[in-house]
Coordinates of C-alpha atoms in Angstrom, one line a residue:
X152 CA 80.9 80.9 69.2
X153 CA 78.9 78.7 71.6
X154 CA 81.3 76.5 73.6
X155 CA 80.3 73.4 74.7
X156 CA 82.8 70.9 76.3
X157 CA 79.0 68.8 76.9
X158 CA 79.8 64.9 77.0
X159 CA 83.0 65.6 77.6
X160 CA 85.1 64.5 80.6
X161 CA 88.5 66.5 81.8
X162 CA 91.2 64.8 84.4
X163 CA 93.2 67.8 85.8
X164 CA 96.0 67.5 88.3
X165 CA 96.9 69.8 91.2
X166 CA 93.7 71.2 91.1
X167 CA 93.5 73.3 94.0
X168 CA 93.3 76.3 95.2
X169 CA 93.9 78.6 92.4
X170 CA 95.1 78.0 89.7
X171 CA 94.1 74.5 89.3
X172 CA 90.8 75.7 90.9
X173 CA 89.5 78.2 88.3
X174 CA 90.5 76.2 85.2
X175 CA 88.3 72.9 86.8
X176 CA 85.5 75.1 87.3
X177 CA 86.0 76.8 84.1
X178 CA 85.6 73.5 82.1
X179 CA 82.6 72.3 84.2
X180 CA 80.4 75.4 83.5
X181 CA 81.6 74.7 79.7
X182 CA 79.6 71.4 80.6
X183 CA 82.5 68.5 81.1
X184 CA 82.5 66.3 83.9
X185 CA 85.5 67.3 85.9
X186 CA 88.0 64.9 87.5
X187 CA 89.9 66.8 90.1
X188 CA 93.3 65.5 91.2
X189 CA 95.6 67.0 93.7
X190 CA 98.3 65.4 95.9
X191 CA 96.1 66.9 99.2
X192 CA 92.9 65.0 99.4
X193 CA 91.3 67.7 100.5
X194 CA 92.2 70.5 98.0
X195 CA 91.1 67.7 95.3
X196 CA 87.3 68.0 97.5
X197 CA 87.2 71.6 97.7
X198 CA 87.8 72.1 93.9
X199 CA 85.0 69.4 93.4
X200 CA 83.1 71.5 96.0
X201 CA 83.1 74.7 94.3
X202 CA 82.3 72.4 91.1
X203 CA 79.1 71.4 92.5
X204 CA 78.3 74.6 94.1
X205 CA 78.1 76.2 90.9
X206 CA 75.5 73.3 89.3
X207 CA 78.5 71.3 87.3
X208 CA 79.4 67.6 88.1
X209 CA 82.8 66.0 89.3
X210 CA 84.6 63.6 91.4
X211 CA 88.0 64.2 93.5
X212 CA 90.6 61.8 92.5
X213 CA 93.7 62.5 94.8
X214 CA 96.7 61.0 94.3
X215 CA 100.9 61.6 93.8
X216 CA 101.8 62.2 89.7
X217 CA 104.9 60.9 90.3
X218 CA 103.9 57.4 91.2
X219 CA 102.8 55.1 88.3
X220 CA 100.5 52.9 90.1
X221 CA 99.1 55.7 91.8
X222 CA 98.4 57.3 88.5
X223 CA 97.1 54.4 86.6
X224 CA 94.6 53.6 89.9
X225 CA 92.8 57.5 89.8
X226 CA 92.4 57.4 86.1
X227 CA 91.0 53.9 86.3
X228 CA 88.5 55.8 88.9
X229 CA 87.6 58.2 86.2
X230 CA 86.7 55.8 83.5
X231 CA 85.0 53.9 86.0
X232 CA 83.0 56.4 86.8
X233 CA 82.3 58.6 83.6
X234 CA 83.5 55.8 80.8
X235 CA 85.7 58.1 79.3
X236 CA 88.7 61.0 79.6
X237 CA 88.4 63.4 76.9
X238 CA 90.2 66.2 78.1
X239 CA 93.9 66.7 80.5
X240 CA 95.2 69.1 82.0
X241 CA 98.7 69.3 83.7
X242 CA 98.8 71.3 86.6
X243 CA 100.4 69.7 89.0
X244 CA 103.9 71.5 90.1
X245 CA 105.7 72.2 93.6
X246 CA 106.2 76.3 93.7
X247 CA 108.8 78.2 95.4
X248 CA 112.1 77.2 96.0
X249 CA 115.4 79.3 95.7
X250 CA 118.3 80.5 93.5
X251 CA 120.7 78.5 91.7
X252 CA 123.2 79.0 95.0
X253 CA 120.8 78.4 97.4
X254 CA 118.5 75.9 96.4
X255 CA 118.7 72.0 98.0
X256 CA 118.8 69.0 96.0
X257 CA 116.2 67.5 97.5
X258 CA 114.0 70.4 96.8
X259 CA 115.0 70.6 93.2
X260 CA 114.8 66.9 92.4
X261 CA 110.9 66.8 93.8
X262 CA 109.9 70.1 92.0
X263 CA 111.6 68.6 88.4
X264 CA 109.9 65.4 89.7
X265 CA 106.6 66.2 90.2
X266 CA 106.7 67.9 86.5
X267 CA 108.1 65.6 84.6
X268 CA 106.6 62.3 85.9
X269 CA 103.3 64.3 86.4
X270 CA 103.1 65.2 82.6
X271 CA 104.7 62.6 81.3
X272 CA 102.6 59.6 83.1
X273 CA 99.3 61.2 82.8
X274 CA 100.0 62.1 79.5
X275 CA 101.1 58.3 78.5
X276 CA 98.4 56.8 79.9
X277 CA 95.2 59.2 78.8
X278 CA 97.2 59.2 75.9
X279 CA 96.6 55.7 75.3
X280 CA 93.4 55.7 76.6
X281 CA 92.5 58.2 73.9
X282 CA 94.6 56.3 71.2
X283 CA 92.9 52.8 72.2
X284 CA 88.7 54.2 72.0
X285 CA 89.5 56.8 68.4
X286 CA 88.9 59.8 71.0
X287 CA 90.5 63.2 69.8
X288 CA 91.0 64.8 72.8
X289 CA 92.7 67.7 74.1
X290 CA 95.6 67.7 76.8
X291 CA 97.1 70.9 78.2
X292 CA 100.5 71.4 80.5
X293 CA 100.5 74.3 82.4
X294 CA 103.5 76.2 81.6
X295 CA 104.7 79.8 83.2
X296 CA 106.6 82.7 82.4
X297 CA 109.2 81.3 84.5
X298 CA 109.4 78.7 82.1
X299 CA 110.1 81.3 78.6
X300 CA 112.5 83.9 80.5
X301 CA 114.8 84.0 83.8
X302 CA 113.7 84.7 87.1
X303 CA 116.0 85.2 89.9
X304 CA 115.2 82.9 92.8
X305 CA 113.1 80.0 91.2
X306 CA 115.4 78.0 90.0
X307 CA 113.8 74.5 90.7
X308 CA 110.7 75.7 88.9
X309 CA 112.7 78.0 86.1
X310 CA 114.0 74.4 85.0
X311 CA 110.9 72.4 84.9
X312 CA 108.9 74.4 83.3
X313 CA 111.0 74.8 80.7
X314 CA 111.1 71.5 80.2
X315 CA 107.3 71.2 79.8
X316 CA 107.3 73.7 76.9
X317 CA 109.3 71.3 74.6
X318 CA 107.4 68.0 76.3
X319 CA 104.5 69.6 74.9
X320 CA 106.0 69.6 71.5
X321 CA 107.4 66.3 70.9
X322 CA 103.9 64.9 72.9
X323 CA 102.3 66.9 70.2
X324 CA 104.1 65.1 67.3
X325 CA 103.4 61.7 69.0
X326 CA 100.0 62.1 69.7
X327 CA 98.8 63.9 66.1
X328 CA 98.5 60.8 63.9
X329 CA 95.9 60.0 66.4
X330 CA 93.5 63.2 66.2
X331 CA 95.3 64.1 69.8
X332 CA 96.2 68.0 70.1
X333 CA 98.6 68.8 72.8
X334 CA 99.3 72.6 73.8
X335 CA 100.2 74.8 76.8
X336 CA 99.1 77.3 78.6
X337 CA 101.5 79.8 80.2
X338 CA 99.9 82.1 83.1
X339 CA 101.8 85.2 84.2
X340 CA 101.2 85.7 88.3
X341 CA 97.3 85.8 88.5
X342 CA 95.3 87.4 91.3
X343 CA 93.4 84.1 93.1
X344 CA 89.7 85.0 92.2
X345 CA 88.7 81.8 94.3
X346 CA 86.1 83.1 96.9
X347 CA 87.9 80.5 99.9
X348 CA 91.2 81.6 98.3
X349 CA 90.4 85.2 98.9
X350 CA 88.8 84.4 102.3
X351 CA 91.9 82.7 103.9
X352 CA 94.8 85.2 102.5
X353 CA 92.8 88.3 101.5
X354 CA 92.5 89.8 98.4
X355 CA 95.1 90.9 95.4
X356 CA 97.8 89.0 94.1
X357 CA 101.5 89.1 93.7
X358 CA 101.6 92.1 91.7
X359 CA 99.3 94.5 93.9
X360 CA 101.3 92.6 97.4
X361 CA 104.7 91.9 96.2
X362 CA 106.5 89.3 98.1
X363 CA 109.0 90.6 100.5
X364 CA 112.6 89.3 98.7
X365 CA 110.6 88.4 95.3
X366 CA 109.5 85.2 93.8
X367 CA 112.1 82.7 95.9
X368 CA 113.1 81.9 99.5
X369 CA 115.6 83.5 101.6
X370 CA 119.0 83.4 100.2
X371 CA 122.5 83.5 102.5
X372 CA 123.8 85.6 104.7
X373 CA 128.0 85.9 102.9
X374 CA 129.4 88.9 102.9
X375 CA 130.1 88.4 99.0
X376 CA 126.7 88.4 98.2
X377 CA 125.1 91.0 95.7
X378 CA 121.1 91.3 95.3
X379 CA 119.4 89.5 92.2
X380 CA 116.5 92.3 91.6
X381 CA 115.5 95.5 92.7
X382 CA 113.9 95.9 96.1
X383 CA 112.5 99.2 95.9
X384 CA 109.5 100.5 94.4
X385 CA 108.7 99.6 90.8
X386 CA 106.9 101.0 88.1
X387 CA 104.1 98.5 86.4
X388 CA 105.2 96.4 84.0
X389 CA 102.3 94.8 82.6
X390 CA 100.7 96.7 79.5
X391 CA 97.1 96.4 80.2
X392 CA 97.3 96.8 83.9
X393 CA 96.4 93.2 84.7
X394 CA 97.4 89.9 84.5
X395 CA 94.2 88.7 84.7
X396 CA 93.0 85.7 87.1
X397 CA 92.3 82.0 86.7
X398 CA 88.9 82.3 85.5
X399 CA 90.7 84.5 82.6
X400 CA 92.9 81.2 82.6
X401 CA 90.0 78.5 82.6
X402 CA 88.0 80.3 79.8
X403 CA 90.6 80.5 77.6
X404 CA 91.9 76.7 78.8
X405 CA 88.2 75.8 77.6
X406 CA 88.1 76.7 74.4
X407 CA 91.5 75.1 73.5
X408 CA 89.4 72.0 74.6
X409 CA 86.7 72.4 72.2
X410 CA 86.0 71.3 68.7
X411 CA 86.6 74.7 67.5
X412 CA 90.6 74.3 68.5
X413 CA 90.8 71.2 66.8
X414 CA 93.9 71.8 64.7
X415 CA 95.7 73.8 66.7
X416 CA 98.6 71.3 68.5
X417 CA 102.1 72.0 69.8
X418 CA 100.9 75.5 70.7
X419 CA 101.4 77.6 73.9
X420 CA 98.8 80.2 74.5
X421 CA 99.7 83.3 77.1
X422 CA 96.8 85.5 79.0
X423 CA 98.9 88.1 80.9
X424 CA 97.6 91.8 79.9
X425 CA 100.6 91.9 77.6
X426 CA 103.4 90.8 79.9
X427 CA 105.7 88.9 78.1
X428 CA 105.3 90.6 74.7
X429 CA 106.5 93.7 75.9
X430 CA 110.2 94.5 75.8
X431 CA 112.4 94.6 78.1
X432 CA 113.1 98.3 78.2
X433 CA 109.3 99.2 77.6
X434 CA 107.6 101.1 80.6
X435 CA 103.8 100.5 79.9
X436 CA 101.4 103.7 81.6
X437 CA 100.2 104.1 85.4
X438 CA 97.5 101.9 85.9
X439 CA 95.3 105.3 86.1
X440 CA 96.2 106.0 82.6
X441 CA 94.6 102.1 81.4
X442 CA 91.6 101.9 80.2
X443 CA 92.0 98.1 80.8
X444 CA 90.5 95.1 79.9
X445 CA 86.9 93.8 79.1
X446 CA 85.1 92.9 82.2
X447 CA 85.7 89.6 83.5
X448 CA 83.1 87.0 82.7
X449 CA 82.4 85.4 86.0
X450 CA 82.3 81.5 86.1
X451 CA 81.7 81.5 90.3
X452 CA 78.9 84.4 91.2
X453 CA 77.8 82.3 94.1
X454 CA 79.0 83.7 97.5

């Protein structure tokens, strides 16, 4: 299969550093002209950067998801400037946070905030910019494990990301008498293969540099308290020895943007090595004993 996103144009949200980074780039050097959002102005130019700096074409269109106006003015920009949005993809999400005992309203209410506005506006409105001009696009929500199974720590983000797995279905069942295919995309902890990403924080990921205390913040200090997760040393847990990165991400973001997807809607599609199909009690090899993936296609070989 040849996959060609050519004449297309993709909006995605929170599209820096890594994450939202690799699956911009991804659809660029698929051919689409890239829209690249992010609530930091300058994360929004650095994606666009890297864009460019690998021969593709976009436009930074910073802005906060959770604000209508502010919405409806950056996708206005888009059409302005490329006619059209054929392609979505909901990134945008506040990480981090703390357990269920710890964690502050405020916090929570931004992080479930910024998820649900951010997908449900954008959707709405490029949506109905699709639905107005007979375009039968493609929009993707960025999902997470977090969002299919508990997690200690992460409340905040546990929630709202379950909540975009069933947004994704009833947008799906809206949006199909219209030609419209709505799906997710759930990514498991990937190493950042974004060459500034890797520059400013070195390289490896979460699994290779574990976060001291896991996934969350810092919890408190009662006497009562018992630990959420083991602290020690851990065997691997992912089957094929990687989780992969968000180039792995943005090629397989791509093709459920092409023609050759066009049927498939209300879907959620997971590249983790195996991690959340394994059971619970299953102890996949050493990573010595892997043979491992493929090698990676590269979407950014310049330095």
């Amino acid at each position: 299969m040849d996959i060609s996103l050519e004449g297309k144009v993709a909006v995605v949200t929170g599209a820096g550093p890594n994450i939202g980074s690799g699956i911009s780039l991804a659809l660029a050097r698929y051919g689409a002209k890239v829209a690249c959002n992010d609530l930091d102005a300058t994360a929004a130019k650095k994606s666009v950067e890297r864009i460019e700096r690998n021969g593709g074409t976009a436009v930074a269109i910073p802005g906060d998801v959770t604000d209508e106006r502010q919405v409806l003015s950056y996708l206005d920009t888009v059409i302005e400037t490329f006619g059209q949005i054929d392609i979505l993809v909901n990134n945008a999400a506040v990480l981090g946070g703390r357990g269920v005992l710890d964690e502050s309203a405020e916090f929570f209410s931004r992080a479930v905030q910024v998820a649900a506005m951010g997908n449900f506006l954008n959707t709405k409105y490029v949506g109905r910019h699709m639905a107005e001009r007979g375009i039968r696009g493609s929009i993707v929500a960025i999902s997470s494990s977090n969002g299919w199974s508990g997690t200690a720590g992460v409340i905040a983000y546990a929630f709202h990301k379950g909540g975009v797995n069933n947004f994704v279905r009833a947008a799906a069942m809206d949006l199909a008498p219209y030609g419209i295919r709505v799906n997710s995309f759930t990514p498991t902890a990937p190493t950042p293969d974004n060459p500034d990403l890797i520059a400013s924080q070195g390289p490896g990921g979460v699994l290779d540099r574990p976060r001291p205390g896991g996934l969350g913040g810092a919890t408190g200090e009662e006497p009562w308290r018992r630990p959420s997760r083991w602290s020690g040393d851990r065997m691997p847990l992912v089957p094929m020895g990687t989780t992969g990165t968000p180039t792995d991400i943005g090629h397989c973001v791509a093709w459920m943007c092409s023609d050759y997807a066009r049927l498939i809607t209300g879907c959620d599609f997971v590249v983790d090595g195996g991690a959340r199909a394994k059971n619970f009690a299953y102890a996949p090899a050493a990573p010595s004993d892997l043979a491992g993936p493929a090698p990676l296609i590269p979407l950014d070989p310049a330095p």
